[in-house]
Amino acid sequence: MNSKIAFTLAEVLITLGIIGVVAMMTIPTLVQKYRENVLMAQFKKSYATVANGFRLSEIDNGDMKDWPIGSQMNIEEYWTIYIKPYFNSPQICINESDCGYSYVDRVKWSGLFWSLETNESRLLFKLVDGTVIFLPNYTTDENDRPSYVNYFYIDVNGAKKPNKLCYDVFKFQKGTDKGITPIECAAEVIGNNWKIPANYPY
C-alpha cells in the first residue's frame, strides 16, 4: 500500500513565503550584477575604440599634449583635423541634447564644472555605438590665458542612465607616451580585469 505525503495549506503558504523572501533578497543583487556586467562590456569596447582612434590621430598629428589649444585653432578645424578622420562616422554635438541627453546631473559627473556644450574650449562627440566623449581642450589660468587640460571623459552608454562617474562615465589622461591612460576609478576597473572591485569606493 502506497502512502502519500500531503502538505497542509499552512505549510504550503510558509514555503511560498520563504521562497518569496529569498527571491526578494537575491533578485535585486542578480539584476545589479547583470547591469554591471553589461556596462563593463560596453566600457571595454568603448575604451578600445577611443584608444585606437586617438592612437591613429597621434600617428599623423603627434602627441595630444602638443595639439593646438585656445586661439591657436578654432574648434571646427580641430574637429576636422584631429578627431573626425580617426573614428567611424563620429557626430559632433553642439550641446548635450544633440548627444541624446535630456539632462545631465553634473554632481554625478563628479562636480563637472564644464558646460556640456561645444565651444572653443571643449568638444563633445558621439560614436556610432552610442559612446559619448567629452574632450576639454583647454581651461584658463588666473591671467585668463589658455591652459592645457590633460584629461577627458568617456560615457560608455551615452545618454542611457545612470550617467554617473565611475559607473558608466570614466576619466582618462590624454597626451601620454601610452596614448590615453585610465585614471582614478577607470584604472581600478581595468586593473581588476574589467570588473568593479568588491571594495569599490565610488
PDB file of C-alpha atoms in Angstrom:
ATOM      1  CA  MET A   1       0.000   0.000   0.000  1.00  0.00           C
ATOM      2  CA  ASN A   2       1.437   3.374  -1.093  1.00  0.00           C
ATOM      3  CA  SER A   3       1.456   6.161   1.428  1.00  0.00           C
ATOM      4  CA  LYS A   4       1.177   9.734   0.175  1.00  0.00           C
ATOM      5  CA  ILE A   5       2.714  12.716   1.911  1.00  0.00           C
ATOM      6  CA  ALA A   6       0.409  15.710   1.885  1.00  0.00           C
ATOM      7  CA  PHE A   7       1.153  19.295   2.859  1.00  0.00           C
ATOM      8  CA  THR A   8      -1.288  21.409   4.708  1.00  0.00           C
ATOM      9  CA  LEU A   9      -2.264  24.806   3.318  1.00  0.00           C
ATOM     10  CA  ALA A  10      -0.314  26.473   6.110  1.00  0.00           C
ATOM     11  CA  GLU A  11       2.847  24.566   5.202  1.00  0.00           C
ATOM     12  CA  VAL A  12       2.475  25.473   1.528  1.00  0.00           C
ATOM     13  CA  LEU A  13       1.996  29.138   2.371  1.00  0.00           C
ATOM     14  CA  ILE A  14       5.013  29.131   4.685  1.00  0.00           C
ATOM     15  CA  THR A  15       7.148  27.513   1.965  1.00  0.00           C
ATOM     16  CA  LEU A  16       5.995  30.030  -0.637  1.00  0.00           C
ATOM     17  CA  GLY A  17       6.690  32.840   1.805  1.00  0.00           C
ATOM     18  CA  ILE A  18      10.242  31.622   2.357  1.00  0.00           C
ATOM     19  CA  ILE A  19      10.787  31.354  -1.404  1.00  0.00           C
ATOM     20  CA  GLY A  20       9.450  34.881  -1.831  1.00  0.00           C
ATOM     21  CA  VAL A  21      11.755  36.296   0.833  1.00  0.00           C
ATOM     22  CA  VAL A  22      14.781  34.569  -0.693  1.00  0.00           C
ATOM     23  CA  ALA A  23      13.810  35.869  -4.142  1.00  0.00           C
ATOM     24  CA  MET A  24      13.422  39.413  -2.814  1.00  0.00           C
ATOM     25  CA  MET A  25      16.892  39.198  -1.309  1.00  0.00           C
ATOM     26  CA  THR A  26      18.677  37.670  -4.302  1.00  0.00           C
ATOM     27  CA  ILE A  27      16.965  39.016  -7.435  1.00  0.00           C
ATOM     28  CA  PRO A  28      17.983  42.687  -6.939  1.00  0.00           C
ATOM     29  CA  THR A  29      21.579  41.574  -6.445  1.00  0.00           C
ATOM     30  CA  LEU A  30      21.450  39.456  -9.609  1.00  0.00           C
ATOM     31  CA  VAL A  31      19.898  42.307 -11.589  1.00  0.00           C
ATOM     32  CA  GLN A  32      22.531  44.746 -10.323  1.00  0.00           C
ATOM     33  CA  LYS A  33      25.304  42.318 -11.211  1.00  0.00           C
ATOM     34  CA  TYR A  34      23.867  41.842 -14.693  1.00  0.00           C
ATOM     35  CA  ARG A  35      23.722  45.606 -15.242  1.00  0.00           C
ATOM     36  CA  GLU A  36      27.305  45.966 -14.060  1.00  0.00           C
ATOM     37  CA  ASN A  37      28.434  43.233 -16.461  1.00  0.00           C
ATOM     38  CA  VAL A  38      26.672  44.959 -19.362  1.00  0.00           C
ATOM     39  CA  LEU A  39      28.282  48.308 -18.502  1.00  0.00           C
ATOM     40  CA  MET A  40      31.733  46.759 -18.127  1.00  0.00           C
ATOM     41  CA  ALA A  41      31.410  45.074 -21.538  1.00  0.00           C
ATOM     42  CA  GLN A  42      30.436  48.437 -23.032  1.00  0.00           C
ATOM     43  CA  PHE A  43      33.312  50.109 -21.194  1.00  0.00           C
ATOM     44  CA  LYS A  44      35.834  47.627 -22.585  1.00  0.00           C
ATOM     45  CA  LYS A  45      34.572  48.137 -26.137  1.00  0.00           C
ATOM     46  CA  SER A  46      34.428  51.929 -25.830  1.00  0.00           C
ATOM     47  CA  TYR A  47      37.922  52.087 -24.377  1.00  0.00           C
ATOM     48  CA  ALA A  48      39.363  50.034 -27.241  1.00  0.00           C
ATOM     49  CA  THR A  49      37.605  52.177 -29.856  1.00  0.00           C
ATOM     50  CA  VAL A  50      38.588  55.520 -28.334  1.00  0.00           C
ATOM     51  CA  ALA A  51      42.170  54.464 -27.599  1.00  0.00           C
ATOM     52  CA  ASN A  52      42.600  53.277 -31.183  1.00  0.00           C
ATOM     53  CA  GLY A  53      41.125  56.480 -32.630  1.00  0.00           C
ATOM     54  CA  PHE A  54      43.415  58.738 -30.626  1.00  0.00           C
ATOM     55  CA  ARG A  55      46.401  56.484 -31.334  1.00  0.00           C
ATOM     56  CA  LEU A  56      45.798  56.804 -35.089  1.00  0.00           C
ATOM     57  CA  SER A  57      45.450  60.573 -34.774  1.00  0.00           C
ATOM     58  CA  GLU A  58      48.684  60.798 -32.800  1.00  0.00           C
ATOM     59  CA  ILE A  59      50.487  58.855 -35.540  1.00  0.00           C
ATOM     60  CA  ASP A  60      49.522  61.587 -38.009  1.00  0.00           C
ATOM     61  CA  ASN A  61      49.413  64.614 -35.729  1.00  0.00           C
ATOM     62  CA  GLY A  62      51.865  63.997 -32.899  1.00  0.00           C
ATOM     63  CA  ASP A  63      51.270  63.713 -29.160  1.00  0.00           C
ATOM     64  CA  MET A  64      47.918  65.045 -27.931  1.00  0.00           C
ATOM     65  CA  LYS A  65      49.651  67.321 -25.448  1.00  0.00           C
ATOM     66  CA  ASP A  66      51.118  69.229 -28.396  1.00  0.00           C
ATOM     67  CA  TRP A  67      47.819  69.714 -30.232  1.00  0.00           C
ATOM     68  CA  PRO A  68      46.696  73.356 -30.502  1.00  0.00           C
ATOM     69  CA  ILE A  69      44.665  74.970 -27.747  1.00  0.00           C
ATOM     70  CA  GLY A  70      42.768  78.202 -27.357  1.00  0.00           C
ATOM     71  CA  SER A  71      43.076  80.724 -30.168  1.00  0.00           C
ATOM     72  CA  GLN A  72      45.663  78.570 -31.932  1.00  0.00           C
ATOM     73  CA  MET A  73      42.829  76.801 -33.769  1.00  0.00           C
ATOM     74  CA  ASN A  74      39.033  77.039 -33.807  1.00  0.00           C
ATOM     75  CA  ILE A  75      37.076  74.023 -32.606  1.00  0.00           C
ATOM     76  CA  GLU A  76      35.629  73.170 -36.043  1.00  0.00           C
ATOM     77  CA  GLU A  77      39.092  72.938 -37.561  1.00  0.00           C
ATOM     78  CA  TYR A  78      40.322  70.989 -34.534  1.00  0.00           C
ATOM     79  CA  TRP A  79      37.451  68.526 -35.011  1.00  0.00           C
ATOM     80  CA  THR A  80      38.146  68.172 -38.742  1.00  0.00           C
ATOM     81  CA  ILE A  81      41.875  67.592 -38.356  1.00  0.00           C
ATOM     82  CA  TYR A  82      42.342  65.716 -35.081  1.00  0.00           C
ATOM     83  CA  ILE A  83      39.120  63.810 -34.435  1.00  0.00           C
ATOM     84  CA  LYS A  84      36.753  63.169 -37.332  1.00  0.00           C
ATOM     85  CA  PRO A  85      39.092  61.186 -39.665  1.00  0.00           C
ATOM     86  CA  TYR A  86      40.054  58.693 -36.957  1.00  0.00           C
ATOM     87  CA  PHE A  87      36.650  57.447 -35.812  1.00  0.00           C
ATOM     88  CA  ASN A  88      33.853  55.675 -37.661  1.00  0.00           C
ATOM     89  CA  SER A  89      31.225  58.299 -38.554  1.00  0.00           C
ATOM     90  CA  PRO A  90      31.502  60.365 -35.351  1.00  0.00           C
ATOM     91  CA  GLN A  91      28.881  63.031 -34.683  1.00  0.00           C
ATOM     92  CA  ILE A  92      29.809  66.343 -33.115  1.00  0.00           C
ATOM     93  CA  CYS A  93      27.299  67.538 -30.515  1.00  0.00           C
ATOM     94  CA  ILE A  94      26.734  71.264 -30.189  1.00  0.00           C
ATOM     95  CA  ASN A  95      25.126  70.656 -26.799  1.00  0.00           C
ATOM     96  CA  GLU A  96      24.150  67.733 -24.585  1.00  0.00           C
ATOM     97  CA  SER A  97      20.753  67.221 -26.271  1.00  0.00           C
ATOM     98  CA  ASP A  98      22.499  66.577 -29.611  1.00  0.00           C
ATOM     99  CA  CYS A  99      24.119  63.573 -27.943  1.00  0.00           C
ATOM    100  CA  GLY A 100      20.754  62.344 -26.648  1.00  0.00           C
ATOM    101  CA  TYR A 101      20.891  63.719 -23.120  1.00  0.00           C
ATOM    102  CA  SER A 102      17.750  65.327 -21.779  1.00  0.00           C
ATOM    103  CA  TYR A 103      19.534  66.280 -18.569  1.00  0.00           C
ATOM    104  CA  VAL A 104      22.997  65.799 -17.127  1.00  0.00           C
ATOM    105  CA  ASP A 105      23.467  65.834 -13.361  1.00  0.00           C
ATOM    106  CA  ARG A 106      26.900  67.410 -13.121  1.00  0.00           C
ATOM    107  CA  VAL A 107      27.184  66.410  -9.472  1.00  0.00           C
ATOM    108  CA  LYS A 108      27.124  62.778 -10.596  1.00  0.00           C
ATOM    109  CA  TRP A 109      29.819  63.723 -13.076  1.00  0.00           C
ATOM    110  CA  SER A 110      31.985  64.497 -10.039  1.00  0.00           C
ATOM    111  CA  GLY A 111      31.049  68.164  -9.944  1.00  0.00           C
ATOM    112  CA  LEU A 112      31.980  68.663 -13.578  1.00  0.00           C
ATOM    113  CA  PHE A 113      32.218  72.425 -13.961  1.00  0.00           C
ATOM    114  CA  TRP A 114      32.242  72.415 -17.735  1.00  0.00           C
ATOM    115  CA  SER A 115      29.009  73.083 -19.560  1.00  0.00           C
ATOM    116  CA  LEU A 116      28.379  70.167 -21.911  1.00  0.00           C
ATOM    117  CA  GLU A 117      28.245  72.379 -24.953  1.00  0.00           C
ATOM    118  CA  THR A 118      30.737  72.692 -27.761  1.00  0.00           C
ATOM    119  CA  ASN A 119      32.747  75.898 -27.787  1.00  0.00           C
ATOM    120  CA  GLU A 120      36.370  76.823 -28.307  1.00  0.00           C
ATOM    121  CA  SER A 121      37.431  75.161 -25.050  1.00  0.00           C
ATOM    122  CA  ARG A 122      35.729  71.771 -25.335  1.00  0.00           C
ATOM    123  CA  LEU A 123      34.399  69.179 -27.727  1.00  0.00           C
ATOM    124  CA  LEU A 124      31.513  66.760 -27.233  1.00  0.00           C
ATOM    125  CA  PHE A 125      31.037  63.974 -29.764  1.00  0.00           C
ATOM    126  CA  LYS A 126      29.222  60.665 -30.162  1.00  0.00           C
ATOM    127  CA  LEU A 127      30.289  57.421 -31.833  1.00  0.00           C
ATOM    128  CA  VAL A 128      28.059  55.103 -33.856  1.00  0.00           C
ATOM    129  CA  ASP A 129      27.695  52.676 -30.920  1.00  0.00           C
ATOM    130  CA  GLY A 130      26.358  55.457 -28.668  1.00  0.00           C
ATOM    131  CA  THR A 131      29.576  56.138 -26.765  1.00  0.00           C
ATOM    132  CA  VAL A 132      29.982  59.832 -25.932  1.00  0.00           C
ATOM    133  CA  ILE A 133      33.364  61.513 -25.488  1.00  0.00           C
ATOM    134  CA  PHE A 134      33.701  64.794 -23.614  1.00  0.00           C
ATOM    135  CA  LEU A 135      37.036  66.300 -24.572  1.00  0.00           C
ATOM    136  CA  PRO A 136      38.077  69.521 -22.811  1.00  0.00           C
ATOM    137  CA  ASN A 137      40.592  71.345 -24.988  1.00  0.00           C
ATOM    138  CA  TYR A 138      41.748  73.961 -22.531  1.00  0.00           C
ATOM    139  CA  THR A 139      40.843  75.985 -19.484  1.00  0.00           C
ATOM    140  CA  THR A 140      42.123  79.409 -18.469  1.00  0.00           C
ATOM    141  CA  ASP A 141      44.598  80.316 -15.756  1.00  0.00           C
ATOM    142  CA  GLU A 142      44.396  83.188 -13.276  1.00  0.00           C
ATOM    143  CA  ASN A 143      45.549  85.565 -16.024  1.00  0.00           C
ATOM    144  CA  ASP A 144      42.837  84.354 -18.400  1.00  0.00           C
ATOM    145  CA  ARG A 145      45.377  82.594 -20.605  1.00  0.00           C
ATOM    146  CA  PRO A 146      44.616  79.199 -22.214  1.00  0.00           C
ATOM    147  CA  SER A 147      45.927  76.298 -20.164  1.00  0.00           C
ATOM    148  CA  TYR A 148      46.163  72.690 -21.368  1.00  0.00           C
ATOM    149  CA  VAL A 149      43.716  70.152 -19.882  1.00  0.00           C
ATOM    150  CA  ASN A 150      45.205  66.673 -19.718  1.00  0.00           C
ATOM    151  CA  TYR A 151      42.070  64.607 -19.139  1.00  0.00           C
ATOM    152  CA  PHE A 152      38.774  63.701 -20.786  1.00  0.00           C
ATOM    153  CA  TYR A 153      35.667  61.594 -20.108  1.00  0.00           C
ATOM    154  CA  ILE A 154      34.027  58.632 -21.834  1.00  0.00           C
ATOM    155  CA  ASP A 155      30.340  57.878 -21.243  1.00  0.00           C
ATOM    156  CA  VAL A 156      30.253  54.251 -22.337  1.00  0.00           C
ATOM    157  CA  ASN A 157      26.492  54.051 -22.912  1.00  0.00           C
ATOM    158  CA  GLY A 158      25.841  57.646 -23.886  1.00  0.00           C
ATOM    159  CA  ALA A 159      22.578  59.163 -22.725  1.00  0.00           C
ATOM    160  CA  LYS A 160      21.400  55.968 -21.023  1.00  0.00           C
ATOM    161  CA  LYS A 161      21.399  56.079 -17.234  1.00  0.00           C
ATOM    162  CA  PRO A 162      22.955  56.273 -14.722  1.00  0.00           C
ATOM    163  CA  ASN A 163      25.284  58.903 -16.299  1.00  0.00           C
ATOM    164  CA  LYS A 164      27.399  58.677 -13.182  1.00  0.00           C
ATOM    165  CA  LEU A 165      31.149  58.964 -12.832  1.00  0.00           C
ATOM    166  CA  CYS A 166      32.796  55.585 -12.131  1.00  0.00           C
ATOM    167  CA  TYR A 167      29.768  53.584 -13.291  1.00  0.00           C
ATOM    168  CA  ASP A 168      29.179  54.482 -16.933  1.00  0.00           C
ATOM    169  CA  VAL A 169      31.346  57.618 -17.098  1.00  0.00           C
ATOM    170  CA  PHE A 170      35.116  57.176 -16.824  1.00  0.00           C
ATOM    171  CA  LYS A 171      38.049  59.568 -16.756  1.00  0.00           C
ATOM    172  CA  PHE A 172      41.250  59.266 -18.787  1.00  0.00           C
ATOM    173  CA  GLN A 173      44.504  61.134 -19.081  1.00  0.00           C
ATOM    174  CA  LYS A 174      45.492  62.228 -22.573  1.00  0.00           C
ATOM    175  CA  GLY A 175      48.783  63.131 -24.145  1.00  0.00           C
ATOM    176  CA  THR A 176      50.981  60.475 -22.549  1.00  0.00           C
ATOM    177  CA  ASP A 177      53.553  58.167 -24.109  1.00  0.00           C
ATOM    178  CA  LYS A 178      50.898  55.428 -23.929  1.00  0.00           C
ATOM    179  CA  GLY A 179      48.259  57.331 -25.900  1.00  0.00           C
ATOM    180  CA  ILE A 180      45.480  57.575 -23.336  1.00  0.00           C
ATOM    181  CA  THR A 181      45.748  56.346 -19.771  1.00  0.00           C
ATOM    182  CA  PRO A 182      42.875  55.308 -17.482  1.00  0.00           C
ATOM    183  CA  ILE A 183      42.959  57.162 -14.179  1.00  0.00           C
ATOM    184  CA  GLU A 184      41.095  57.015 -10.866  1.00  0.00           C
ATOM    185  CA  CYS A 185      38.179  54.532 -10.994  1.00  0.00           C
ATOM    186  CA  ALA A 186      38.809  53.674 -14.660  1.00  0.00           C
ATOM    187  CA  ALA A 187      42.237  52.363 -13.691  1.00  0.00           C
ATOM    188  CA  GLU A 188      40.738  50.343 -10.826  1.00  0.00           C
ATOM    189  CA  VAL A 189      38.156  48.644 -13.038  1.00  0.00           C
ATOM    190  CA  ILE A 190      40.609  47.848 -15.835  1.00  0.00           C
ATOM    191  CA  GLY A 191      43.186  46.641 -13.310  1.00  0.00           C
ATOM    192  CA  ASN A 192      40.552  44.285 -11.894  1.00  0.00           C
ATOM    193  CA  ASN A 193      40.035  42.549 -15.249  1.00  0.00           C
ATOM    194  CA  TRP A 194      37.179  44.848 -16.299  1.00  0.00           C
ATOM    195  CA  LYS A 195      35.140  44.181 -13.190  1.00  0.00           C
ATOM    196  CA  ILE A 196      34.034  46.549 -10.431  1.00  0.00           C
ATOM    197  CA  PRO A 197      36.148  45.618  -7.379  1.00  0.00           C
ATOM    198  CA  ALA A 198      34.455  44.313  -4.254  1.00  0.00           C
ATOM    199  CA  ASN A 199      35.821  47.261  -2.250  1.00  0.00           C
ATOM    200  CA  TYR A 200      34.933  49.849  -4.915  1.00  0.00           C
ATOM    201  CA  PRO A 201      34.938  53.175  -3.034  1.00  0.00           C
ATOM    202  CA  TYR A 202      32.873  55.185  -5.525  1.00  0.00           C
TER     203      TYR A 202
END
